[in-house]
Amino acid sequence: MSVSIVSTQPFSDQKPGTSGLRKKVPVFQQPNYLENFVQSIFDSIEAPKGATLVLGGDGRYYNRSAIQVILKMAAANGFGKVMVGQGGILSTPAASCVIRKHKTFGGIILSASHNPGGPDGDFGIKYNGSNGGPATETVTEAIFAKSKTISSYCILDAADVPLDTLGTSTLGGMQVQVIDPVSDYAELMESLFDFAAIRALLQGGFNIKFDAMHAVNGPYAKEILEKRLGATLGSVMNAVPLEDFGGGHPDPNLTYAHELVEIMYGDNAPDFGAASDGDGDRNMILGKHFFVTPSDSLALLAANATLVPAYQKGLAGIARSMPTSAAADRVASALNIPCFETPTGWKFFGNLMDAGKVTLCGEESFGTGSDHVREKDGLWAVLFWLNILAARKQSVEDIVRQHWAKYGRNFYSRYDYEGLPTEAANGLVQHLRDNFAALTGKQFGKYTVANCDDFSYTDPVDGSVSKNQGIRILFTDGSRIIFRLSGTGTEGATLRVYLEAYEANASFHHLDAQVALAELIQIAMLVSELKQRTRREKPTVIT
Ligand code: VG1
Ligand code: CO
């Protein structure tokens, strides 16, 4: 077997976004496209000769082909070993777990997360470092810089490696170890949660439904929920990962997980429902006829953490992304622990967790996690909830309502405008930037603007600064409107408008979020000129 050095030319569009490089499958299928990015990773991470990598993905279309290319390139670039999930499968949190447990140099995760898959769908690739978390901004910038000057890449001329049987084979001078994608992760979950208590809850007639959405978490949920915890067979639905997610959009929210939502709001609804996304790192939590917002979920997990064996001694701190509601801040202040506000994207939590400053983290976009790995973790959040439910023996709705009664309710909603023309979206953001200074002190009905800014974050651990992370309009009563452009979309631009209003008075807690936020929504439309600039009457998705 010989190594080829293939000459190539840079592509202009390989800037990694919120979670790595995401593009349509046909873009990745262009000659040298994937290879260029992989070589740019290898040239940037300074791995010593013989280093070990973890490799796997969410099983979407192009996963297997990409894995073969990456294996041959890793062998040609001097890696000693690659641990790859059987069938090319590893959920994002499981990849993080394997990197940490086996102390590997890093890992490559193939996923476009919650974006649809298939030949015309999306594909993605990202690099995670030895802490198991997404590459830092510095590494990401280095990869992007390399991708702009690349002139050749190295690849081994070899036959494809069989991925379906466990065991070790060799590829040139490199070992390829095909591992069970579930076992290390399942073992980690057993070490964190009170499995005996959850098993007793499930045996006592507490019914659950978990929608894997034909994505990567199917085998994980089957093994953990049904096999190890004894949930009734069939509790996990859409459990077989499919290359196109069965034609669905594997994003666990009220719009895309409608099959589960109908069950949870129907007659004879189960007591607990949950779903996760394409790569298994997001979660949606439902009770009987009841939806828990991700921001509330983070606050609730924090408030109840000591009921879980792994967090019995309490939390070092909490972190949330800037657009996530401040519900968690109230819990942090009651617990007298620090609360950090970071830019969107999991990479910012890694430094805080590595430094021991935070234990729990979360985002409004259905992501929750802890320092057990360095990614958000969908099934972990489900088990955390089940552990709390087993300990408190109350319904999901009762637990949430009691939480609001104690801390007040942060009404929350996000409006997404997908597939906008880039100029319109950029124009809207520029308009806000140019004008927000003049908003301070202005009154809109019962709301007065306290301050506006474009969120900037200084990492408390390494001092790095991330600017322009979203425009915030902050009101005197703690309400907020935030405008931000997505870094994960693959078609035009996606504008996200985040709305939050705090209500201490329990007699208003029953209100529907859209009703409670109606005035703020109007203000958002007014100051951004959204309808005129985008010609959209309605958002694509409301969560
Ligand atoms: C979105 C979410 C963000 C999340 C990111 C990755 O990013 O808003 O909170 O971290 O997706 O999620 P953006 O830039 O489109 O708003 V996923 O499940 O890749 O893993
Ligand atoms: Co995801």
Coordinates of C-alpha atoms and ligand atoms in Angstrom, one line a residue:
M1 CA 0.0 0.0 0.0
S2 CA 1.4 3.4 -0.9
V3 CA 0.6 6.9 0.1
S4 CA -0.5 9.3 -2.6
I5 CA 0.1 13.0 -2.3
V6 CA -2.8 14.5 -4.3
S7 CA -2.5 18.1 -5.5
T8 CA -5.6 20.2 -4.9
Q9 CA -6.8 23.8 -4.7
P10 CA -8.6 25.6 -1.9
F11 CA -12.4 25.9 -1.8
S12 CA -13.6 29.3 -0.7
D13 CA -16.3 28.2 1.7
Q14 CA -14.8 26.0 4.3
K15 CA -15.3 28.2 7.3
P16 CA -16.6 26.1 10.2
G17 CA -19.8 27.5 11.8
T18 CA -21.3 27.0 15.3
S19 CA -20.5 23.3 15.2
G20 CA -18.0 22.5 12.5
L21 CA -18.4 22.5 8.7
R22 CA -22.0 21.9 7.5
K23 CA -22.9 21.8 3.8
K24 CA -25.3 20.0 1.4
V25 CA -24.2 16.5 0.6
P26 CA -23.4 17.3 -3.1
V27 CA -21.0 20.0 -1.9
F28 CA -19.2 17.4 0.2
Q29 CA -19.2 15.1 -2.8
Q30 CA -17.2 17.4 -5.0
P31 CA -13.7 16.0 -5.7
N32 CA -11.3 16.9 -2.9
Y33 CA -13.8 18.8 -0.9
L34 CA -13.9 16.5 2.1
E35 CA -10.2 15.6 1.7
N36 CA -9.2 19.3 1.8
F37 CA -11.0 19.9 5.1
V38 CA -9.7 16.7 6.7
Q39 CA -6.1 17.6 5.7
S40 CA -6.7 21.1 7.0
I41 CA -7.7 19.5 10.4
F42 CA -4.7 17.2 10.4
D43 CA -2.3 20.1 9.5
S44 CA -3.7 22.2 12.4
I45 CA -4.0 19.9 15.4
E46 CA -0.3 19.0 15.7
A47 CA -0.9 15.4 16.6
P48 CA 2.3 13.4 17.5
K49 CA 3.1 10.5 15.3
G50 CA 1.2 7.4 16.3
A51 CA -1.6 9.3 18.0
T52 CA -5.1 7.8 18.4
L53 CA -8.3 9.3 17.0
V54 CA -12.0 8.5 17.6
L55 CA -14.2 8.5 14.5
G56 CA -17.9 8.1 14.0
G57 CA -21.1 9.9 12.9
D58 CA -24.8 10.0 13.1
G59 CA -25.3 7.5 10.3
R60 CA -26.7 9.9 7.8
Y61 CA -26.1 9.6 4.0
Y62 CA -22.4 9.9 3.1
N63 CA -21.3 8.9 6.6
R64 CA -19.8 5.6 5.5
S65 CA -18.0 7.0 2.5
A66 CA -16.6 9.9 4.5
I67 CA -15.3 7.5 7.1
Q68 CA -13.4 5.4 4.5
V69 CA -11.7 8.6 3.2
I70 CA -10.9 9.8 6.7
L71 CA -9.4 6.4 7.7
K72 CA -7.2 6.3 4.6
M73 CA -6.1 9.9 5.2
A74 CA -5.4 9.3 8.9
A75 CA -3.2 6.3 8.0
A76 CA -1.3 8.4 5.4
N77 CA -0.9 11.2 7.9
G78 CA 0.9 9.1 10.6
F79 CA -1.9 8.3 13.1
G80 CA -1.3 5.1 15.0
K81 CA -4.9 4.1 15.6
V82 CA -8.5 5.1 14.9
M83 CA -11.3 3.9 17.1
V84 CA -14.4 3.9 14.9
G85 CA -18.0 3.1 16.0
Q86 CA -19.5 -0.1 14.5
G87 CA -21.2 0.7 11.2
G88 CA -19.7 4.2 11.4
I89 CA -22.0 5.1 14.2
L90 CA -21.2 7.2 17.2
S91 CA -23.6 9.8 18.8
T92 CA -21.9 13.1 19.5
P93 CA -22.0 12.6 23.3
A94 CA -20.8 9.0 22.9
A95 CA -17.9 10.2 20.8
S96 CA -17.0 12.7 23.5
C97 CA -17.3 9.9 26.1
V98 CA -15.0 7.6 24.1
I99 CA -12.4 10.3 23.5
R100 CA -12.2 11.0 27.3
K101 CA -12.4 7.5 28.5
H102 CA -9.7 6.2 26.2
K103 CA -7.6 9.4 26.5
T104 CA -7.3 9.7 22.8
F105 CA -5.7 12.7 21.0
G106 CA -9.0 13.8 19.7
G107 CA -11.8 12.8 17.4
I108 CA -13.7 13.5 14.2
I109 CA -17.5 13.6 14.3
L110 CA -19.6 13.4 11.2
S111 CA -23.0 15.0 11.6
A112 CA -25.2 17.9 10.6
S113 CA -27.0 17.4 13.8
H114 CA -30.7 18.3 13.5
N115 CA -30.5 19.2 9.8
P116 CA -32.3 16.8 7.4
G117 CA -30.2 14.1 5.7
G118 CA -30.2 12.1 2.4
P119 CA -28.5 12.6 -1.0
D120 CA -29.9 16.2 -1.1
G121 CA -29.7 16.8 2.6
D122 CA -27.0 18.1 4.8
F123 CA -23.7 16.6 5.9
G124 CA -21.1 17.9 8.4
I125 CA -17.8 17.3 10.0
K126 CA -16.1 18.6 13.1
Y127 CA -13.0 18.1 15.2
N128 CA -13.1 17.5 18.9
G129 CA -10.0 17.8 21.1
S130 CA -8.6 15.6 23.8
N131 CA -11.1 17.0 26.4
G132 CA -13.8 15.5 24.2
G133 CA -15.2 18.9 23.3
P134 CA -15.6 20.8 20.1
A135 CA -12.4 22.5 18.9
T136 CA -11.7 25.8 20.4
E137 CA -12.0 29.0 18.4
T138 CA -8.2 29.1 18.0
V139 CA -8.1 25.6 16.5
T140 CA -11.1 26.3 14.3
E141 CA -9.5 29.5 13.0
A142 CA -6.3 27.5 12.2
I143 CA -8.3 24.9 10.3
F144 CA -10.0 27.6 8.3
A145 CA -6.7 29.4 7.6
K146 CA -5.2 26.1 6.3
S147 CA -8.2 25.4 4.1
K148 CA -7.5 28.7 2.3
T149 CA -3.9 27.8 1.3
I150 CA -4.0 24.0 0.9
S151 CA -2.2 22.6 -2.1
S152 CA -2.1 18.9 -1.5
Y153 CA -3.3 16.1 0.8
C154 CA -2.1 12.6 1.7
I155 CA -4.2 9.5 1.3
L156 CA -3.4 5.8 1.4
D157 CA -4.2 3.7 -1.6
A158 CA -6.1 0.9 0.0
A159 CA -9.3 -1.1 0.0
D160 CA -12.2 0.0 2.2
V161 CA -12.1 -1.1 5.8
P162 CA -15.0 -3.4 7.0
L163 CA -16.9 -1.4 9.6
D164 CA -19.6 -3.8 10.6
T165 CA -17.7 -6.3 12.7
L166 CA -16.1 -5.5 16.0
G167 CA -12.4 -6.0 16.2
T168 CA -9.1 -4.6 15.1
S169 CA -7.6 -4.6 11.6
T170 CA -4.7 -2.7 10.0
L171 CA -4.6 -0.1 7.4
G172 CA -1.0 0.6 6.3
G173 CA 0.8 1.1 9.5
M174 CA -2.4 2.2 11.4
Q175 CA -4.7 0.1 13.5
V176 CA -8.5 0.4 12.9
Q177 CA -10.5 -0.7 16.0
V178 CA -14.2 -1.1 15.4
I179 CA -15.9 -0.5 18.7
D180 CA -19.4 -1.0 20.1
P181 CA -20.8 2.5 19.9
V182 CA -23.1 2.1 22.9
S183 CA -21.2 0.2 25.6
D184 CA -18.8 2.9 27.0
Y185 CA -21.6 5.5 26.9
A186 CA -24.1 3.2 28.6
E187 CA -21.6 2.4 31.3
L188 CA -21.0 6.1 31.9
M189 CA -24.8 6.7 32.3
E190 CA -25.0 3.9 34.8
S191 CA -22.3 5.5 36.9
L192 CA -24.1 8.8 37.0
F193 CA -27.8 8.0 37.7
D194 CA -29.8 5.9 40.1
F195 CA -30.7 3.1 37.7
A196 CA -32.4 1.1 40.4
A197 CA -34.8 3.9 41.3
I198 CA -35.6 4.6 37.6
R199 CA -36.1 0.8 37.0
A200 CA -38.6 0.8 40.0
L201 CA -40.4 3.8 38.6
L202 CA -40.8 2.2 35.2
Q203 CA -41.9 -1.1 36.7
G204 CA -44.5 0.7 38.8
G205 CA -46.5 1.6 35.7
F206 CA -44.9 4.9 34.8
N207 CA -45.1 5.0 31.1
I208 CA -42.6 6.7 28.8
K209 CA -42.1 7.3 25.1
F210 CA -38.8 8.2 23.6
D211 CA -38.7 9.3 19.9
A212 CA -35.3 8.6 18.4
M213 CA -36.5 10.2 15.1
H214 CA -34.7 7.5 13.1
A215 CA -31.5 9.1 14.1
V216 CA -28.4 8.0 16.0
N217 CA -29.9 7.6 19.5
G218 CA -32.1 4.7 18.6
P219 CA -29.6 1.9 19.6
Y220 CA -28.6 3.9 22.6
A221 CA -32.1 4.4 23.9
K222 CA -33.0 0.7 23.2
E223 CA -30.1 -0.5 25.2
I224 CA -30.4 1.9 28.1
L225 CA -34.2 2.6 28.4
E226 CA -35.6 -0.7 27.3
K227 CA -32.8 -3.2 28.1
R228 CA -31.1 -1.9 31.2
L229 CA -34.0 0.1 32.8
G230 CA -36.8 -2.2 31.8
A231 CA -39.1 0.3 30.0
T232 CA -41.8 -1.6 28.0
L233 CA -40.7 -2.8 24.6
G234 CA -41.8 -0.2 22.1
S235 CA -41.2 2.7 24.5
V236 CA -38.5 3.7 22.0
M237 CA -40.1 4.7 18.7
N238 CA -38.4 5.3 15.4
A239 CA -35.5 3.4 16.8
V240 CA -33.7 2.4 13.7
P241 CA -31.2 5.0 12.4
L242 CA -31.8 5.7 8.7
E243 CA -29.6 7.5 6.2
D244 CA -32.3 10.0 5.5
F245 CA -34.0 9.9 9.0
G246 CA -37.0 8.4 7.3
G247 CA -37.5 11.6 5.3
G248 CA -38.0 13.5 8.6
H249 CA -36.3 16.5 10.1
P250 CA -34.5 15.1 13.2
D251 CA -34.9 18.2 15.3
P252 CA -36.7 17.5 18.6
N253 CA -39.1 20.4 18.9
L254 CA -42.9 20.8 18.9
T255 CA -42.9 21.2 15.1
Y256 CA -40.6 18.5 13.8
A257 CA -41.2 15.9 16.6
H258 CA -45.0 16.1 15.9
E259 CA -45.4 12.3 16.0
L260 CA -44.4 12.2 19.6
V261 CA -46.2 15.5 20.4
E262 CA -49.5 13.9 19.2
I263 CA -49.0 10.9 21.4
M264 CA -48.1 13.1 24.5
Y265 CA -51.1 15.4 23.9
G266 CA -53.5 12.5 23.0
D267 CA -55.8 10.3 25.0
N268 CA -54.0 7.8 27.2
A269 CA -50.8 9.9 26.9
P270 CA -47.7 8.4 28.6
D271 CA -46.4 10.1 31.8
F272 CA -43.2 11.2 30.2
G273 CA -42.0 11.8 26.6
A274 CA -38.7 12.8 25.1
A275 CA -36.9 13.0 21.8
S276 CA -33.4 13.6 20.6
D277 CA -31.9 14.9 17.4
G278 CA -29.8 13.6 14.5
D279 CA -26.6 13.2 16.4
G280 CA -28.2 12.5 19.8
D281 CA -27.0 15.6 21.6
R282 CA -30.3 17.5 21.9
N283 CA -33.3 16.7 24.0
M284 CA -37.0 17.7 24.2
I285 CA -38.9 16.9 27.4
L286 CA -42.6 16.5 27.6
G287 CA -45.0 15.5 30.3
K288 CA -48.6 14.4 29.8
H289 CA -50.1 17.2 27.8
F290 CA -47.2 19.4 28.8
F291 CA -44.1 20.8 27.2
V292 CA -41.0 21.8 29.2
T293 CA -39.0 24.6 27.6
P294 CA -35.2 23.8 27.3
S295 CA -34.4 26.9 29.4
D296 CA -36.7 25.8 32.2
S297 CA -35.4 22.3 31.9
L298 CA -31.8 23.5 32.6
A299 CA -33.0 25.5 35.6
L300 CA -35.0 22.5 36.9
L301 CA -32.1 20.1 36.6
A302 CA -29.9 22.5 38.4
A303 CA -32.5 23.0 41.2
N304 CA -32.9 19.2 41.6
A305 CA -29.4 18.1 40.9
T306 CA -28.6 16.7 44.4
L307 CA -31.3 14.0 43.8
V308 CA -28.9 12.5 41.3
P309 CA -26.0 10.4 42.6
A310 CA -23.4 12.1 40.4
Y311 CA -24.4 15.6 41.5
Q312 CA -25.3 14.7 45.1
K313 CA -22.6 17.0 46.5
G314 CA -23.9 20.0 44.5
L315 CA -22.8 22.0 41.5
A316 CA -19.7 24.1 41.0
G317 CA -21.6 26.5 38.8
I318 CA -24.0 26.7 35.8
A319 CA -23.4 28.1 32.3
R320 CA -26.0 29.0 29.7
S321 CA -25.7 30.5 26.3
M322 CA -26.6 34.1 26.0
P323 CA -30.0 33.6 24.3
T324 CA -31.1 31.0 26.8
S325 CA -33.5 32.3 29.4
A326 CA -32.3 33.5 32.7
A327 CA -34.3 30.9 34.6
A328 CA -31.1 29.1 35.5
D329 CA -29.6 32.3 36.8
R330 CA -32.3 32.4 39.5
V331 CA -31.5 28.9 40.6
A332 CA -27.8 29.7 40.6
S333 CA -28.3 32.7 42.8
A334 CA -30.5 30.7 45.2
L335 CA -27.8 28.0 45.4
N336 CA -25.2 30.7 45.8
I337 CA -23.1 29.4 42.9
P338 CA -21.8 31.2 39.8
C339 CA -23.7 31.4 36.5
F340 CA -21.9 32.1 33.3
E341 CA -23.4 33.6 30.1
T342 CA -21.5 32.4 27.0
P343 CA -22.0 32.8 23.2
T344 CA -24.1 30.2 21.4
G345 CA -22.4 26.8 20.7
W346 CA -21.1 24.2 23.0
K347 CA -17.4 25.0 22.5
F348 CA -17.6 27.9 25.0
F349 CA -18.7 25.6 27.8
G350 CA -15.6 23.3 27.5
N351 CA -13.1 25.8 29.0
L352 CA -15.4 26.4 32.0
M353 CA -15.9 22.7 32.6
D354 CA -12.2 21.9 32.2
A355 CA -11.4 24.6 34.8
G356 CA -13.9 23.2 37.2
K357 CA -16.0 26.3 37.2
V358 CA -19.3 24.8 36.0
T359 CA -21.0 21.4 36.3
L360 CA -24.2 21.9 34.3
C361 CA -24.7 23.8 31.0
G362 CA -27.5 24.4 28.7
E363 CA -28.9 26.2 25.6
E364 CA -32.4 27.2 24.6
S365 CA -32.0 25.1 21.5
F366 CA -32.8 21.9 23.3
G367 CA -29.3 21.3 24.5
T368 CA -28.4 20.3 28.1
G369 CA -25.3 18.7 29.5
S370 CA -22.8 18.4 32.3
D371 CA -19.1 17.9 32.8
H372 CA -19.5 14.1 32.4
V373 CA -18.6 14.7 28.7
R374 CA -17.8 17.9 26.7
E375 CA -20.9 17.9 24.4
K376 CA -24.5 18.4 25.1
D377 CA -26.2 15.1 25.7
G378 CA -29.8 14.2 24.8
L379 CA -30.2 10.8 26.5
W380 CA -28.3 12.1 29.6
A381 CA -31.0 14.8 30.0
V382 CA -33.7 12.2 29.7
L383 CA -32.1 10.0 32.4
F384 CA -31.7 13.1 34.6
W385 CA -35.4 13.8 34.3
L386 CA -36.3 10.2 35.0
N387 CA -34.0 10.2 38.1
I388 CA -35.8 13.3 39.4
L389 CA -39.2 11.9 38.6
A390 CA -38.3 8.6 40.4
A391 CA -37.1 10.6 43.5
R392 CA -39.9 13.1 43.6
K393 CA -42.8 10.9 42.6
Q394 CA -44.7 13.8 41.0
S395 CA -45.8 14.5 37.5
V396 CA -43.6 16.5 35.1
E397 CA -46.2 19.3 35.1
D398 CA -46.4 19.5 38.9
I399 CA -42.6 19.7 39.2
V400 CA -42.4 22.5 36.6
R401 CA -45.3 24.4 38.2
Q402 CA -43.8 24.2 41.7
H403 CA -40.5 25.4 40.2
W404 CA -42.3 28.5 38.7
A405 CA -44.1 29.1 42.0
K406 CA -40.8 29.3 43.8
Y407 CA -38.6 31.1 41.3
G408 CA -41.0 32.9 39.0
R409 CA -41.6 32.0 35.4
N410 CA -39.4 33.1 32.5
F411 CA -41.8 33.1 29.5
Y412 CA -39.7 32.2 26.5
S413 CA -40.0 31.7 22.7
R414 CA -37.7 31.6 19.7
Y415 CA -38.8 32.6 16.2
D416 CA -36.8 31.2 13.3
Y417 CA -36.8 32.7 9.8
E418 CA -35.1 30.1 7.7
G419 CA -33.8 30.4 4.1
L420 CA -33.7 34.2 4.0
P421 CA -31.8 36.0 1.3
T422 CA -28.4 36.7 2.8
E423 CA -28.5 40.4 2.0
A424 CA -31.9 40.8 3.7
A425 CA -30.7 39.1 6.8
N426 CA -27.4 41.0 7.0
G427 CA -29.2 44.2 6.3
L428 CA -31.6 43.7 9.2
V429 CA -28.7 43.0 11.6
Q430 CA -26.8 46.0 10.3
H431 CA -29.9 48.2 10.7
L432 CA -30.2 47.0 14.4
R433 CA -26.5 47.7 15.0
D434 CA -26.7 51.1 13.5
N435 CA -29.7 52.1 15.5
F436 CA -29.8 50.2 18.8
A437 CA -27.8 53.0 20.7
A438 CA -30.8 55.3 20.2
L439 CA -33.2 52.7 21.8
T440 CA -31.9 53.1 25.3
G441 CA -34.5 54.7 27.6
K442 CA -37.2 54.4 25.0
Q443 CA -40.6 53.2 26.2
F444 CA -42.8 50.7 24.4
G445 CA -46.1 50.2 26.3
K446 CA -45.2 48.7 29.6
Y447 CA -41.6 48.0 28.5
T448 CA -38.7 50.4 28.9
V449 CA -35.3 49.7 27.2
A450 CA -32.5 49.6 29.7
N451 CA -29.7 48.9 27.4
C452 CA -28.8 47.4 24.0
D453 CA -25.6 45.8 22.8
D454 CA -24.0 43.3 20.5
F455 CA -23.0 40.6 22.9
S456 CA -19.3 40.1 23.4
Y457 CA -17.7 37.4 25.5
T458 CA -14.4 37.3 27.2
D459 CA -13.5 33.7 28.2
P460 CA -12.8 33.8 31.9
V461 CA -10.3 30.9 31.5
D462 CA -8.1 31.9 28.5
G463 CA -9.1 35.5 28.1
S464 CA -10.1 35.1 24.4
V465 CA -12.7 37.5 23.2
S466 CA -15.6 36.6 20.9
K467 CA -17.4 39.6 19.5
N468 CA -20.7 40.2 17.6
Q469 CA -22.5 37.2 19.1
G470 CA -26.0 38.6 18.9
I471 CA -27.9 41.9 19.4
R472 CA -29.6 42.2 22.7
I473 CA -32.3 44.6 23.7
L474 CA -32.6 44.5 27.4
F475 CA -35.6 45.9 29.3
T476 CA -35.7 47.4 32.8
D477 CA -37.8 44.5 34.1
G478 CA -35.4 41.8 32.9
S479 CA -37.3 41.0 29.7
R480 CA -35.1 40.6 26.6
I481 CA -35.3 40.5 22.8
I482 CA -32.3 39.0 21.0
F483 CA -31.5 38.9 17.3
R484 CA -28.9 36.5 15.9
L485 CA -27.9 34.9 12.7
S486 CA -27.5 31.1 12.7
G487 CA -24.1 29.5 12.2
T488 CA -25.5 26.0 11.3
G489 CA -27.9 26.6 8.4
T490 CA -26.9 25.5 4.8
E491 CA -29.4 27.5 2.8
G492 CA -29.4 31.3 2.7
A493 CA -29.4 32.8 6.1
T494 CA -31.4 31.9 9.2
L495 CA -32.5 34.7 11.5
R496 CA -33.3 33.8 15.1
V497 CA -35.4 36.1 17.3
Y498 CA -35.3 35.1 21.0
L499 CA -38.0 36.5 23.3
E500 CA -38.0 36.4 27.1
A501 CA -40.3 38.0 29.7
Y502 CA -40.0 37.3 33.4
E503 CA -43.2 37.0 35.5
A504 CA -42.9 36.6 39.3
N505 CA -46.6 36.7 39.9
A506 CA -47.9 33.1 40.0
S507 CA -51.4 34.1 39.0
F508 CA -50.1 34.7 35.5
H509 CA -48.1 31.5 35.2
H510 CA -50.9 29.6 33.5
L511 CA -50.7 31.9 30.4
D512 CA -49.6 30.6 27.1
A513 CA -46.1 31.8 26.2
Q514 CA -47.2 33.4 22.9
V515 CA -49.8 35.4 24.8
A516 CA -47.5 36.5 27.5
L517 CA -44.9 37.5 24.9
A518 CA -47.3 39.2 22.5
E519 CA -46.2 42.7 23.2
L520 CA -42.5 41.9 23.0
I521 CA -43.0 40.2 19.7
Q522 CA -44.5 43.4 18.4
I523 CA -41.6 45.4 19.6
A524 CA -39.2 43.0 18.0
M525 CA -41.0 43.4 14.6
L526 CA -41.1 47.1 15.0
V527 CA -37.4 47.8 15.8
S528 CA -36.0 45.3 13.3
E529 CA -38.3 46.2 10.4
L530 CA -38.5 42.4 10.0
K531 CA -41.6 42.1 7.9
Q532 CA -40.5 44.9 5.4
R533 CA -36.9 43.6 5.2
T534 CA -37.6 39.9 4.9
R535 CA -41.1 39.9 3.4
R536 CA -42.1 37.2 5.8
E537 CA -45.3 37.5 7.6
K538 CA -44.6 34.5 9.8
P539 CA -41.5 32.6 11.1
T540 CA -40.7 29.2 9.7
V541 CA -40.6 27.6 13.1
I542 CA -41.6 28.8 16.5
T543 CA -40.2 27.0 19.5
Ligands
VG1_1 C1 -27.8 26.0 16.7 C2 -28.3 26.4 18.0 C3 -27.1 26.3 19.0 C4 -26.4 25.0 19.0 C5 -26.0 24.6 17.5 C6 -25.5 23.2 17.4 O1 -26.8 27.0 16.2 O2 -28.9 27.6 18.1 O3 -27.6 26.6 20.3 O4 -25.3 24.9 19.8 O5 -27.1 24.7 16.7 O6 -26.4 22.3 17.7 P1 -27.2 28.2 15.3 O7 -25.8 28.9 15.1 O8 -27.8 27.6 14.1 O9 -28.1 29.1 16.1 V1 -26.4 20.7 17.1 O10 -27.5 19.9 17.9 O11 -25.1 20.8 16.2 O12 -25.4 19.8 17.6
CO2 CO -27.2 17.9 17.5

